[in-house]
mmCIF file of C-alpha atoms in Angstrom:
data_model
loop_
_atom_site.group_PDB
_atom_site.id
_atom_site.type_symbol
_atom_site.label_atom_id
_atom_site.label_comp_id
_atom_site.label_asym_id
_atom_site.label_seq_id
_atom_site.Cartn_x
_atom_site.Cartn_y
_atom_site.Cartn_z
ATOM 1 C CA UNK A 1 -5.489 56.357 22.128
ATOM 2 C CA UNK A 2 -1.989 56.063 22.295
ATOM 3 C CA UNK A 3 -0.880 51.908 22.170
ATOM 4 C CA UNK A 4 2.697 52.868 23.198
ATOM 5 C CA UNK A 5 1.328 54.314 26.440
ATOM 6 C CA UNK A 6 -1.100 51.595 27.077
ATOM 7 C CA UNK A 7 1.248 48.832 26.173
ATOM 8 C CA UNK A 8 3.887 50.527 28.859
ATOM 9 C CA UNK A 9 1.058 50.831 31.566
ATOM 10 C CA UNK A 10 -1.596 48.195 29.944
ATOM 11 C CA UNK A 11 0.830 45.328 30.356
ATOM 12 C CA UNK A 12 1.555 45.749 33.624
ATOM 13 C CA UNK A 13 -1.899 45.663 34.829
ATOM 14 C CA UNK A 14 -2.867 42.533 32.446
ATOM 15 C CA UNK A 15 0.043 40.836 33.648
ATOM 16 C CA UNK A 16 -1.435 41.086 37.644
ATOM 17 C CA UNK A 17 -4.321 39.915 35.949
ATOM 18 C CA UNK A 18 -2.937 36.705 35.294
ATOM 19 C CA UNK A 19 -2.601 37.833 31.345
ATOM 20 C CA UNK A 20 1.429 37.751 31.095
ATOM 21 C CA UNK A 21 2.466 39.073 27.110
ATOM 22 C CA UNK A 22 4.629 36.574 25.014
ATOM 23 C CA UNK A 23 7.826 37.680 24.247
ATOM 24 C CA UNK A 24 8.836 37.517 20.892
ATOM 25 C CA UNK A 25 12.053 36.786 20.344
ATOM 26 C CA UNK A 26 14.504 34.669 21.855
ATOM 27 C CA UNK A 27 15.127 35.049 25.393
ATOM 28 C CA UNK A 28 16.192 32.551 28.871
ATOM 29 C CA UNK A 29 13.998 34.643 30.907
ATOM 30 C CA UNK A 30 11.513 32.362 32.771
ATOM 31 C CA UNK A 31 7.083 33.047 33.022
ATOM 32 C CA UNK A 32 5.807 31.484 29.143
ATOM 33 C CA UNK A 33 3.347 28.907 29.629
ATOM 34 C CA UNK A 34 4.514 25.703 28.070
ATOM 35 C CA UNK A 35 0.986 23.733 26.202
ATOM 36 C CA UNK A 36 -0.839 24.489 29.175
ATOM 37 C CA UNK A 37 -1.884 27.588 30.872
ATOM 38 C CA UNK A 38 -0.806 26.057 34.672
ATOM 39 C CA UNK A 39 2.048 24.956 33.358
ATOM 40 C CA UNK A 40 5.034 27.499 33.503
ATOM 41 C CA UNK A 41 8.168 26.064 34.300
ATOM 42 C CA UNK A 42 10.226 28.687 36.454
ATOM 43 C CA UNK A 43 12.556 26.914 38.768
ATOM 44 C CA UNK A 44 15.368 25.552 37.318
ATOM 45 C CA UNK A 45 14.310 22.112 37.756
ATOM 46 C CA UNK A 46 11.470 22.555 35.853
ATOM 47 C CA UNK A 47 12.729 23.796 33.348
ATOM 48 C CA UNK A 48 15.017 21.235 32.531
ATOM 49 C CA UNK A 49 12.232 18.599 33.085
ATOM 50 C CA UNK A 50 10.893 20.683 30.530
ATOM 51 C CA UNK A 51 13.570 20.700 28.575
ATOM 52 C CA UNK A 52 14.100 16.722 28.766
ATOM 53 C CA UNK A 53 10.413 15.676 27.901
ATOM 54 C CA UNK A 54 10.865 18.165 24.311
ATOM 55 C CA UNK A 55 13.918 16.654 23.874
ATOM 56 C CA UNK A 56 11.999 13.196 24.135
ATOM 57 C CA UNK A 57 9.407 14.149 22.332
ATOM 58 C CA UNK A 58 11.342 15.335 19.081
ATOM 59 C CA UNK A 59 13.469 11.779 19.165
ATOM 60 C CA UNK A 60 9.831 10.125 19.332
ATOM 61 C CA UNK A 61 8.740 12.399 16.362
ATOM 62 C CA UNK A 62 11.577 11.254 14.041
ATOM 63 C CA UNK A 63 11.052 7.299 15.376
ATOM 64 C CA UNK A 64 7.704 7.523 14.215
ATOM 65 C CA UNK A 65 8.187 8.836 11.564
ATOM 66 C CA UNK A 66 10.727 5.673 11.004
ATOM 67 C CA UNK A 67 7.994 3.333 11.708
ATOM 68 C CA UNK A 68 5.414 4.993 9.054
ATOM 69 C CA UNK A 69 8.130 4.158 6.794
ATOM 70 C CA UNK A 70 8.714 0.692 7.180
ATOM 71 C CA UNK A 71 4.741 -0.050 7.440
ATOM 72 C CA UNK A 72 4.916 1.760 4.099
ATOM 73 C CA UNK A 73 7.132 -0.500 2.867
ATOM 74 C CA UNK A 74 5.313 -3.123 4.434
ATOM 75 C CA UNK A 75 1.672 -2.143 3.045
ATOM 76 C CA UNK A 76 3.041 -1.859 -0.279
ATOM 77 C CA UNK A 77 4.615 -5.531 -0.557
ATOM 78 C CA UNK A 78 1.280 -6.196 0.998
ATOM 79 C CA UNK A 79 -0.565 -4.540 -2.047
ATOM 80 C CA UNK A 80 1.757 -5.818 -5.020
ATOM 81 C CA UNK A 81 1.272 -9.265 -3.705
ATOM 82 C CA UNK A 82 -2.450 -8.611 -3.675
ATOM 83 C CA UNK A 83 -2.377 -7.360 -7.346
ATOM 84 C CA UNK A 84 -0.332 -10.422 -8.577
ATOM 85 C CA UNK A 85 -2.756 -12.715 -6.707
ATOM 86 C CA UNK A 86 -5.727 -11.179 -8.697
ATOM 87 C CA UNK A 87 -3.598 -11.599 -11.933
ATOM 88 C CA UNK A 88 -2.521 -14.770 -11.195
ATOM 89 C CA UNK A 89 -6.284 -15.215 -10.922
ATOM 90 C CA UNK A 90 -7.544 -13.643 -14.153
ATOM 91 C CA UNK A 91 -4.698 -15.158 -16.136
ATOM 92 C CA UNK A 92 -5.702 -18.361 -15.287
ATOM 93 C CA UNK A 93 -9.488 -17.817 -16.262
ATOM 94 C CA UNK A 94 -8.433 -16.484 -19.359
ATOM 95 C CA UNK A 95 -6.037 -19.686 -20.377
ATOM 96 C CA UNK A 96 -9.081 -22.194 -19.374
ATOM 97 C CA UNK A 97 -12.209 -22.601 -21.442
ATOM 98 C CA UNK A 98 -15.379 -22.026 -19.168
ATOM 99 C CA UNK A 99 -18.438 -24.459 -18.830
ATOM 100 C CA UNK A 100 -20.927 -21.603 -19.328
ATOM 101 C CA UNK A 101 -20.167 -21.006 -22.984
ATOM 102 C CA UNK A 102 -17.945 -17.985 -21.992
ATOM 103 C CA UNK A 103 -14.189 -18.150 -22.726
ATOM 104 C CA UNK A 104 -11.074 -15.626 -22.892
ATOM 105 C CA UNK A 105 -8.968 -15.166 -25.207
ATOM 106 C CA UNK A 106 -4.580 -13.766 -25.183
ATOM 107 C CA UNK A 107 -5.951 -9.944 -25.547
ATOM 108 C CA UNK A 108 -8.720 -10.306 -22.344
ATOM 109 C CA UNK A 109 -11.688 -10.315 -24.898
ATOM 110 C CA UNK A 110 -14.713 -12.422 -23.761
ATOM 111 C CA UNK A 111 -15.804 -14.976 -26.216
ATOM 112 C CA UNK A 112 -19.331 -15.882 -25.255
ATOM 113 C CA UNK A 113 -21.107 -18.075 -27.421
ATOM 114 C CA UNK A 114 -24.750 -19.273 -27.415
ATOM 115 C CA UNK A 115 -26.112 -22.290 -28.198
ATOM 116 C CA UNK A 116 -26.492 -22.850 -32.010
ATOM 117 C CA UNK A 117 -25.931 -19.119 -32.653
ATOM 118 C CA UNK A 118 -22.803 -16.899 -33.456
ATOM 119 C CA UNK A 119 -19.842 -16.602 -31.263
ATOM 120 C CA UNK A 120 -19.754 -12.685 -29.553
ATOM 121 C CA UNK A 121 -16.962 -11.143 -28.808
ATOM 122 C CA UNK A 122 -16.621 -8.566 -25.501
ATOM 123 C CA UNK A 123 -13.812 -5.781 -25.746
ATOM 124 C CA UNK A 124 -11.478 -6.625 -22.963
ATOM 125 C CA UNK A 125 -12.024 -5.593 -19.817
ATOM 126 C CA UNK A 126 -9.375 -7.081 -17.583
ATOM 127 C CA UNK A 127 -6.358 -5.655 -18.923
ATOM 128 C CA UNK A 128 -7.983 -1.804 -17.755
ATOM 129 C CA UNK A 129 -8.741 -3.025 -14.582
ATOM 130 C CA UNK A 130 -4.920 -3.906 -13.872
ATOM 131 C CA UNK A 131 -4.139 -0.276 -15.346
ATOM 132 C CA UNK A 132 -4.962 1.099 -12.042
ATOM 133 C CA UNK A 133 -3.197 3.961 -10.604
ATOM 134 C CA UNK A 134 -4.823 5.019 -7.384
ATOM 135 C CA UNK A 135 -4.306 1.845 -4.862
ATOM 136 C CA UNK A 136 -7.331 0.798 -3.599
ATOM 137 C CA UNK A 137 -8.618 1.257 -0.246
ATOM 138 C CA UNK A 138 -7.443 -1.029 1.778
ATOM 139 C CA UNK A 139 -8.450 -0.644 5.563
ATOM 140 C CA UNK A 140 -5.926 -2.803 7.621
ATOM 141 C CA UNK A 141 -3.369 -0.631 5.484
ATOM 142 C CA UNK A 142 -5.090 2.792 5.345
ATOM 143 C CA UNK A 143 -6.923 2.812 8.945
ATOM 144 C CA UNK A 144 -3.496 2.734 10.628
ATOM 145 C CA UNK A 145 -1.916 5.198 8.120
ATOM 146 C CA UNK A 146 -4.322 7.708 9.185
ATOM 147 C CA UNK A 147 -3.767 6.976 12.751
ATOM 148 C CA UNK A 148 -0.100 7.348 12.318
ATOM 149 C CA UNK A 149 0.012 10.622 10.663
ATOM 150 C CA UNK A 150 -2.448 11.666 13.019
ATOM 151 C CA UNK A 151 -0.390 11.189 15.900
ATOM 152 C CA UNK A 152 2.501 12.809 14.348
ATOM 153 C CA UNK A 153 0.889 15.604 12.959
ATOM 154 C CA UNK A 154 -0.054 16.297 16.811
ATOM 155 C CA UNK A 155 4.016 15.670 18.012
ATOM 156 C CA UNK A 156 4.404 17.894 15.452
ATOM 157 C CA UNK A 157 1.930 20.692 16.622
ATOM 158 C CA UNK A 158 3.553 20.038 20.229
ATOM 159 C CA UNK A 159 7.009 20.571 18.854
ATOM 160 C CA UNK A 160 6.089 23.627 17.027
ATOM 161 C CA UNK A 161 4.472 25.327 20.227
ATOM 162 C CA UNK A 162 7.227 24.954 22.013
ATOM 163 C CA UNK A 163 9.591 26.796 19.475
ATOM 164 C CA UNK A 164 6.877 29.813 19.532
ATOM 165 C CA UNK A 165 7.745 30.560 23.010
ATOM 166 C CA UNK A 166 10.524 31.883 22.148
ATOM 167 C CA UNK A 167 12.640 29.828 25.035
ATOM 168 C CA UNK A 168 16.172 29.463 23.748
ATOM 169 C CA UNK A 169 16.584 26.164 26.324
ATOM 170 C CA UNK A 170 13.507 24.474 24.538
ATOM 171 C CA UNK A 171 14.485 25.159 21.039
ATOM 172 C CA UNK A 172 17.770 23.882 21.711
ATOM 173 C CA UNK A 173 16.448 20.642 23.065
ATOM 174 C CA UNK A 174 14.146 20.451 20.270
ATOM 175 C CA UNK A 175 16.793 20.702 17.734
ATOM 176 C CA UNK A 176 19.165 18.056 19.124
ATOM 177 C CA UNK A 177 16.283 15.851 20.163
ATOM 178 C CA UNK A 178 15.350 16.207 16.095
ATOM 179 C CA UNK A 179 19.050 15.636 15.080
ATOM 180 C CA UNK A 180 19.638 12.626 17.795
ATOM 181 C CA UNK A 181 16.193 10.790 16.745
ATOM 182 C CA UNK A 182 17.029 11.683 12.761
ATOM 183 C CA UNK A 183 21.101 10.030 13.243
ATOM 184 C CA UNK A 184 19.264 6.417 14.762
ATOM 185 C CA UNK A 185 16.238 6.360 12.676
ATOM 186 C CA UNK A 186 17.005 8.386 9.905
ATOM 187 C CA UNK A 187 18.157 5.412 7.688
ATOM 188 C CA UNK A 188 14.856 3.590 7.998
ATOM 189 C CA UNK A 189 12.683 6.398 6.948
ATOM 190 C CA UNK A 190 15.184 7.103 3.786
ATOM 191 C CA UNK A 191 14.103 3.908 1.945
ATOM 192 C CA UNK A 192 16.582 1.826 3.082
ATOM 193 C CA UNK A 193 14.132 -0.986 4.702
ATOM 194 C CA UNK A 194 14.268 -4.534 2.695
#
């Protein structure tokens, strides 16, 4: 079968069907669908409502991803006051003496001693469990995290259909909405949130 031939005629007749080809490459001619199959901007006006909701959506991409930043920085003041709470906490235990004939000493060894008998000493334990290097799971931290990333993943996937049809107007508007969003929100995603 010859594919040259049946692309020629083929596409013609799939296209009445209601099957219209993607273009691949870049082009202003009108007819791609745009996320949804009824949707196909073709009028002018449409496509520059088109135009103006991708441009939205990419400054909305690059705020978000502005916000995941400063909850990050956030969540993680969050966590290292956590930590020093629980060493404040073990610090203390080990500079007291305990009632139940269990005491710590300067290394985090457990002195336990039973009545009348010798004194045993515990390797320390405490000073391993502060060695941790995977934060724990924390779900008012990690819950929203996942939700976050989540929903940008999917502006993301949005974003990226767009550019795949090929429509010079939408990558345009896609580009400066990502460079506009990036110049007012770039600096708190960067680290620079105190």
């Amino acid at each position: 079968m010859d594919h040259s031939d049946h692309a020629g005629h083929g596409g013609d007749a799939g296209a009445g069907a209601g099957h219209a080809m993607m273009i691949p490459y870049f082009h202003f001619t009108t007819g791609d669908h745009l996320f949804f199959k009824e949707w196909v901007p073709s009028s002018p006006g449409a496509i520059a409502g088109a135009c103006i909701g991708l441009f939205l959506l990419a400054i909305i991409e690059r705020w978000l991803t502005a916000i995941r930043a400063v909850f990050e920085h956030h969540w993680q003041q969050r966590a290292l006051l956590l930590s020093s709470r629980y060493s404040e906490g073990t610090s203390s235990l080990s500079s007291s003496s305990r009632t139940d004939g269990k005491s710590l000493d300067e290394s985090g060894s457990v002195k336990m001693r039973e009545e009348g008998g010798p004194t045993t000493q515990i390797p320390p334990v405490l000073p391993r469990l502060r060695l941790r290097t995977i934060p724990p799971f924390v779900a008012s931290h990690d819950i929203p995290r996942g939700i976050l990333h989540a929903f940008q993943a999917a502006l993301g996937y949005l974003l990226m259909l767009a550019v795949m049809t090929f429509r010079v107007e939408f990558i345009l508007c896609i580009v400066a909405g990502l460079g506009i969003g990036e110049a007012f929100f770039g600096r708190l995603s960067n680290g620079s949130v105190h």
